mmCIF file of C-alpha atoms in Angstrom:
data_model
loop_
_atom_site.group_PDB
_atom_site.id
_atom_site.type_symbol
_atom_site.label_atom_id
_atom_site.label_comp_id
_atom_site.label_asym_id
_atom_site.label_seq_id
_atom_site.Cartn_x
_atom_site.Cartn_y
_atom_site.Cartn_z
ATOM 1 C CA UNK V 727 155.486 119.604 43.052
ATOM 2 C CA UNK V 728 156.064 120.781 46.318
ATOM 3 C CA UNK V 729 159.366 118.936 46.831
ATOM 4 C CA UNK V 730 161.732 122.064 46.639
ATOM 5 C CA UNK V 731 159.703 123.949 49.499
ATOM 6 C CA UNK V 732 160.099 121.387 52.045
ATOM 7 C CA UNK V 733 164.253 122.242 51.281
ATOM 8 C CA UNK V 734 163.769 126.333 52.012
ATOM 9 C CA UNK V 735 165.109 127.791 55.178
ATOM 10 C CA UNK V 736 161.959 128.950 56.423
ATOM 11 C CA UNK V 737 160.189 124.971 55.960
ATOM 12 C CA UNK V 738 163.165 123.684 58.260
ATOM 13 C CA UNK V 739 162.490 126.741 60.428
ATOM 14 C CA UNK V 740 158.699 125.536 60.394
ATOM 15 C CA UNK V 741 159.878 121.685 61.215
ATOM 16 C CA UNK V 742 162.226 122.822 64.277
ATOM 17 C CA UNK V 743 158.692 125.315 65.879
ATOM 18 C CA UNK V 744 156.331 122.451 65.665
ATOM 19 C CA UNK V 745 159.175 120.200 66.992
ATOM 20 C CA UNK V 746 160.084 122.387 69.851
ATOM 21 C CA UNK V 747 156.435 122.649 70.123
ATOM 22 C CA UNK V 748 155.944 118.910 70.934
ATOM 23 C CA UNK V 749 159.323 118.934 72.865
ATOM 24 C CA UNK V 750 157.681 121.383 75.056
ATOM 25 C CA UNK V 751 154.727 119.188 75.843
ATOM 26 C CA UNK V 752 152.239 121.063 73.337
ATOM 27 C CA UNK V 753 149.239 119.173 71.582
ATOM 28 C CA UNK V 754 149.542 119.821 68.057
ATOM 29 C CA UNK V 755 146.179 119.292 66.036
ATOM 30 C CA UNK V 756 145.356 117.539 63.312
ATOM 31 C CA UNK V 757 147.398 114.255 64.549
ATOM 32 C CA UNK V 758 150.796 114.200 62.332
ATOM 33 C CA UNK V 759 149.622 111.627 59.931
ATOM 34 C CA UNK V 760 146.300 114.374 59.010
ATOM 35 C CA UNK V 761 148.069 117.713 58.312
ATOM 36 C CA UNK V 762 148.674 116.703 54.801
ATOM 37 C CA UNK V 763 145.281 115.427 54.516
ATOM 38 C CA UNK V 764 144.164 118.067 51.674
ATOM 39 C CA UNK V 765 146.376 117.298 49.645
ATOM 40 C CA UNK V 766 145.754 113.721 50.142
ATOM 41 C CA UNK V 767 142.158 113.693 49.366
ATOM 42 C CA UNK V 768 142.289 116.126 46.541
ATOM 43 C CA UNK V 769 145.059 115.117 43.813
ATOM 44 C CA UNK V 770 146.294 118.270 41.956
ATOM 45 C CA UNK V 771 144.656 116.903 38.400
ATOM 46 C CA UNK V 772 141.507 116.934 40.442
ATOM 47 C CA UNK V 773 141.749 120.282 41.599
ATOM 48 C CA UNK V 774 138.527 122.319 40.134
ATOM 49 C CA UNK V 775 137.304 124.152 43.145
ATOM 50 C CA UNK V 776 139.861 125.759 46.333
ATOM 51 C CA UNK V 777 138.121 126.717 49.173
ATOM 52 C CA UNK V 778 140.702 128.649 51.366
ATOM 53 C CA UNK V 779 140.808 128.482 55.167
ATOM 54 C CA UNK V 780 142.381 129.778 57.971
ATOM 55 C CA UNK V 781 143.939 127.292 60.492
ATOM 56 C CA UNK V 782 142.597 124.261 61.963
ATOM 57 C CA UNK V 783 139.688 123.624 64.886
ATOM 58 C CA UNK V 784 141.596 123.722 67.825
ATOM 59 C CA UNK V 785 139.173 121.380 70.143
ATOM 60 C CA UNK V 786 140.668 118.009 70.395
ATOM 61 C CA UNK V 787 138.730 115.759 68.301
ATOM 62 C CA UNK V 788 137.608 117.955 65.492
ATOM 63 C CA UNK V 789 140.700 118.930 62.951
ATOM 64 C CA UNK V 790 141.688 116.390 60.826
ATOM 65 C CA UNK V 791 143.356 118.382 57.551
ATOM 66 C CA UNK V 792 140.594 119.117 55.199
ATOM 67 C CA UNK V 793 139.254 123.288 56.530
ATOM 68 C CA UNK V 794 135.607 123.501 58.161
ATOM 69 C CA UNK V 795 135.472 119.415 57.871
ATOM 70 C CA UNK V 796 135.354 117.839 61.117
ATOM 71 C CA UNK V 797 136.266 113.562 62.213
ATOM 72 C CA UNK V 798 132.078 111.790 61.089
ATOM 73 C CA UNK V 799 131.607 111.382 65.106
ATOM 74 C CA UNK V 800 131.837 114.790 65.895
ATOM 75 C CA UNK V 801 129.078 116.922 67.992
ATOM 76 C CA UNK V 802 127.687 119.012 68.524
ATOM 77 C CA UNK V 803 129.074 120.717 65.378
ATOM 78 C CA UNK V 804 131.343 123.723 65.116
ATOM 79 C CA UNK V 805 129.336 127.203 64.482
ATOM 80 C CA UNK V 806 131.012 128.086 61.163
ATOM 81 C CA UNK V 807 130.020 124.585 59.752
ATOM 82 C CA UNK V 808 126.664 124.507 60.632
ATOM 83 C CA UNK V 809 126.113 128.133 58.838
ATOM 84 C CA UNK V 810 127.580 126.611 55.751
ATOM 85 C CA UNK V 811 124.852 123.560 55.945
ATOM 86 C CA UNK V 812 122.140 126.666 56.649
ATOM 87 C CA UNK V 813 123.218 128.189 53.615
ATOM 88 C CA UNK V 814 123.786 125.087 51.281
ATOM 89 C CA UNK V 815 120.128 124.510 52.520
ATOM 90 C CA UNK V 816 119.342 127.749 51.254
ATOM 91 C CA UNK V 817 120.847 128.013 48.652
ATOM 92 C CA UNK V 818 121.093 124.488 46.866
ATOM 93 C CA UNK V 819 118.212 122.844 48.660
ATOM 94 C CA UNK V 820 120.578 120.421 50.424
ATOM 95 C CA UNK V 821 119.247 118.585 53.526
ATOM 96 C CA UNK V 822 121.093 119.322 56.722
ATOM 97 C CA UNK V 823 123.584 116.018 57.142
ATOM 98 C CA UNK V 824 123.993 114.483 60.783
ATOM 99 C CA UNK V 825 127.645 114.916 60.825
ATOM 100 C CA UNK V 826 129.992 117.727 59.555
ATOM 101 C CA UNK V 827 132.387 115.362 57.404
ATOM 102 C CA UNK V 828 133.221 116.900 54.446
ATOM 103 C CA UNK V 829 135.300 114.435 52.980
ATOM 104 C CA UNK V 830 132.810 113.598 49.833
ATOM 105 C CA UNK V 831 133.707 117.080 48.734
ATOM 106 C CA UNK V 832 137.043 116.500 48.273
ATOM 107 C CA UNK V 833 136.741 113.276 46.354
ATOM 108 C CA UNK V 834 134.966 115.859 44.114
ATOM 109 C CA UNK V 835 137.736 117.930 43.279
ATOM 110 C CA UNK V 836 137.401 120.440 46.511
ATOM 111 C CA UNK V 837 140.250 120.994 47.735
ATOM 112 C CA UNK V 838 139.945 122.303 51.098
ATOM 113 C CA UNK V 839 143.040 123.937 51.860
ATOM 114 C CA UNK V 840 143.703 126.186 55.189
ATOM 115 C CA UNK V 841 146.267 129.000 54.747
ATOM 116 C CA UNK V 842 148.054 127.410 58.347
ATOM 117 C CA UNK V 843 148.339 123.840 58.694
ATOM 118 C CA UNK V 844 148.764 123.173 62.617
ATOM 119 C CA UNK V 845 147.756 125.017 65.675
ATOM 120 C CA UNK V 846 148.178 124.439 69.655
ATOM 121 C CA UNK V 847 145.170 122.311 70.813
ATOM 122 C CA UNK V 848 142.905 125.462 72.672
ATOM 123 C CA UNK V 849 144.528 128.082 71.125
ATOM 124 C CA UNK V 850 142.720 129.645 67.693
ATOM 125 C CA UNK V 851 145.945 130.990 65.448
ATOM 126 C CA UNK V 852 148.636 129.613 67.365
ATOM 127 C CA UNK V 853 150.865 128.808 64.324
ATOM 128 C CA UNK V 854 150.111 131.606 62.624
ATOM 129 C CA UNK V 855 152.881 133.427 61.389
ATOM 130 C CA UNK V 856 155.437 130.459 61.792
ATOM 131 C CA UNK V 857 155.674 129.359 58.331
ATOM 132 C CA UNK V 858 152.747 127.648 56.821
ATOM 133 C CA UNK V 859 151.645 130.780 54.717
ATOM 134 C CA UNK V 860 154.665 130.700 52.632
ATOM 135 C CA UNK V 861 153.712 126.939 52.197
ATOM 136 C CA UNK V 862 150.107 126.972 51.069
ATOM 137 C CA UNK V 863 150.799 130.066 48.950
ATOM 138 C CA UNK V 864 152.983 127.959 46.688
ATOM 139 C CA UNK V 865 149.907 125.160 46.792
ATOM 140 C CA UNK V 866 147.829 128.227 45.973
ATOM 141 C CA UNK V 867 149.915 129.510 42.948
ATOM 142 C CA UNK V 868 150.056 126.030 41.620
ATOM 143 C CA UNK V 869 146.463 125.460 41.801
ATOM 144 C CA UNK V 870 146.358 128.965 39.897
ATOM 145 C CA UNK V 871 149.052 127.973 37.375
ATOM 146 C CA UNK V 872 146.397 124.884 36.300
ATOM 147 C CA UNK V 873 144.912 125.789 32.924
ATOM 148 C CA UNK V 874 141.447 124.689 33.273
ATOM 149 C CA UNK V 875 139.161 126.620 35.437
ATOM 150 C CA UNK V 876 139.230 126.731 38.995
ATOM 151 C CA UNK V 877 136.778 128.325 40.925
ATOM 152 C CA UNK V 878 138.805 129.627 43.882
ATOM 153 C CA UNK V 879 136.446 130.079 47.008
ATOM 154 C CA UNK V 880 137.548 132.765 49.713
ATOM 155 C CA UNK V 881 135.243 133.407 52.813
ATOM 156 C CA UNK V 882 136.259 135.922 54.980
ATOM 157 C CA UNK V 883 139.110 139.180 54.906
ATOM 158 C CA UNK V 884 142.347 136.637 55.682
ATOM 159 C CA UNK V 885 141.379 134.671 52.417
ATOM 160 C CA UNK V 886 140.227 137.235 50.528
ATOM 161 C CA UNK V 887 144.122 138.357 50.804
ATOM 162 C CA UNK V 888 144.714 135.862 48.630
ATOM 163 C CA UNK V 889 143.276 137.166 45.853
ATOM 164 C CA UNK V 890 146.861 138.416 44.578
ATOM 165 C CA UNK V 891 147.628 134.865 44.033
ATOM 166 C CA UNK V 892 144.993 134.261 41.698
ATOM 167 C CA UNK V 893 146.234 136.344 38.144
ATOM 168 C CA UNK V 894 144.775 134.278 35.454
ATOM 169 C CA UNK V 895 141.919 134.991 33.391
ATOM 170 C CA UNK V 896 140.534 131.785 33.095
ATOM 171 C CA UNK V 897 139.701 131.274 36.656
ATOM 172 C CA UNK V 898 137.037 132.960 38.652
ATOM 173 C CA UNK V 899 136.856 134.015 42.608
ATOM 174 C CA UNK V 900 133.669 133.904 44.757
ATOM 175 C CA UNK V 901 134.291 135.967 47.874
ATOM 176 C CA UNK V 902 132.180 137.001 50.724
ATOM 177 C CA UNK V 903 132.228 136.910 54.167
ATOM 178 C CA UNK V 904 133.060 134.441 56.833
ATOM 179 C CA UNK V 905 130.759 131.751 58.013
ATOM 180 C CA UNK V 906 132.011 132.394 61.779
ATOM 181 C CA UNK V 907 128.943 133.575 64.298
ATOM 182 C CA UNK V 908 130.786 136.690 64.020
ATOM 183 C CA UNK V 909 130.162 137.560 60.561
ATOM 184 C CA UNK V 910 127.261 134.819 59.510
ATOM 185 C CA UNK V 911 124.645 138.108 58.881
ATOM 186 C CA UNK V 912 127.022 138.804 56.014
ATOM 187 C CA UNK V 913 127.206 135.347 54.834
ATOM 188 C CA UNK V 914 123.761 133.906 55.206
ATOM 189 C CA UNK V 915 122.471 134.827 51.273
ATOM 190 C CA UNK V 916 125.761 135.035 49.354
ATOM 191 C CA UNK V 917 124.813 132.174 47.245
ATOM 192 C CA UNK V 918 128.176 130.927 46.536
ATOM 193 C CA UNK V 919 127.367 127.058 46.256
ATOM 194 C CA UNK V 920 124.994 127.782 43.409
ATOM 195 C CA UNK V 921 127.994 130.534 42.418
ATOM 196 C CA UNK V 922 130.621 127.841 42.276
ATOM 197 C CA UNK V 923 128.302 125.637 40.090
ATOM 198 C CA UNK V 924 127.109 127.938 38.003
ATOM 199 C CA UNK V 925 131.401 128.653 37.100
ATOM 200 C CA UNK V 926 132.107 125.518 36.496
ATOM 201 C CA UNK V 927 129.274 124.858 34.146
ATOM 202 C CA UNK V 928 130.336 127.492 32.259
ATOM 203 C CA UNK V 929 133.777 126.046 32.020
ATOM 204 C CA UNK V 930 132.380 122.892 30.825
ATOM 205 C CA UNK V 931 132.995 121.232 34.241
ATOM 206 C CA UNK V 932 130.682 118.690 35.970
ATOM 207 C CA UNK V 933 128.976 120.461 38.780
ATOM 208 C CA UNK V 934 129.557 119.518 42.302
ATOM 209 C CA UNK V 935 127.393 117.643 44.505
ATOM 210 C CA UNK V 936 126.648 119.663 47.690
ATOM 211 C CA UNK V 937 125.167 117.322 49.312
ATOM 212 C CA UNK V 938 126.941 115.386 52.606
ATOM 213 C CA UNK V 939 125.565 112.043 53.166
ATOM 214 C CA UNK V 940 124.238 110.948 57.004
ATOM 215 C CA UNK V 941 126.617 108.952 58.784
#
């Protein structure tokens, strides 16, 4: 579905950056063989939830394709994740996991998708701007072009941007704010886990299980 993007001037543009990048003696994260991971994990039939993210951890270790998930060994944990697991406590009753891999989400139909695929290891929004957004806008209008519900998930003002996207009727939005330290007040009480559910059982979906397992 994606095959004619990867042939547009401004993918090959995108391919020669990251390659200069690595020419230049740059550590790109997630490894190569993880940037596609979302898309991986989370076939396109599957697709009944999109949570939207920005770009990838840049700490060594921690990105590995799917947005707020980090590799099982990781800790400690990233701040943003472990206000998501305060607020899926919260809200859904879910007990606070020992790692912060979301993978079992995916295999759910989550797919975790951030809006910029790659960024220079230690520098937050590196790659911004380079290319990617063209890229998971198209995954983003596909996703929106499915014609069961999807319950597209935006946290913060940079997803919520890509709202626009997201036309049809059928499909329903939960926004609020981040779940960085910088804007957890706002988020801690939105409720959206209990949100998404409660769309997709009135859609006739199967609900999602929140819960991560220990590791």
């Amino acid at each position: 579905m994606l095959k004619d993007e990867t042939c547009k001037p401004y993918y090959r543009g995108l391919d020669a950056f990251l390659e200069n990048e690595l020419v230049g003696g740059q550590t790109i994260l997630p490894a190569r063989k993880d940037i596609f991971n979302a898309l991986a994990a989370t076939s396109y039939e599957q697709v009944r939830v999109l949570l939207v993210g920005q770009d990838p951890y840049p700490t060594p270790g921690h990105a590995h394709g799917l947005c707020f998930s980090v590799q099982p060994t990781v800790r400690p944990l990233p701040f943003s994740l472990r206000n998501v697991y305060r607020e899926l406590h919260e809200d859904v009753g879910c007990e606070i996991p020992n790692n912060g891999y979301l993978g079992p989400w995916a295999r759910q139909g989550i797919l975790m998708l951030n809006t910029v695929l790659t960024v220079r290891a230690g520098q937050a929004n590196s790659h911004k701007g380079r290319g990617w957004e063209f890229f998971t806008d198209r995954i983003i209008e596909l996703v929106a072009a499915k014609k069961t519900r999807v319950v597209f998930v935006l946290w913060g003002r940079e997803a919520q941007k890509k709202r626009t996207l997201i036309t049809q009727s059928h499909h329903t939005v939960v926004a609020c704010a981040h779940p960085s330290p910088l804007s957890a007040r706002k988020f801690f009480g939105c409720r959206c886990f209990s949100q998404i559910n409660r769309d997709l059982a009135d859609a006739g979906l199967a609900l999602i299980n929140w819960q991560i397992p220990d590791v």
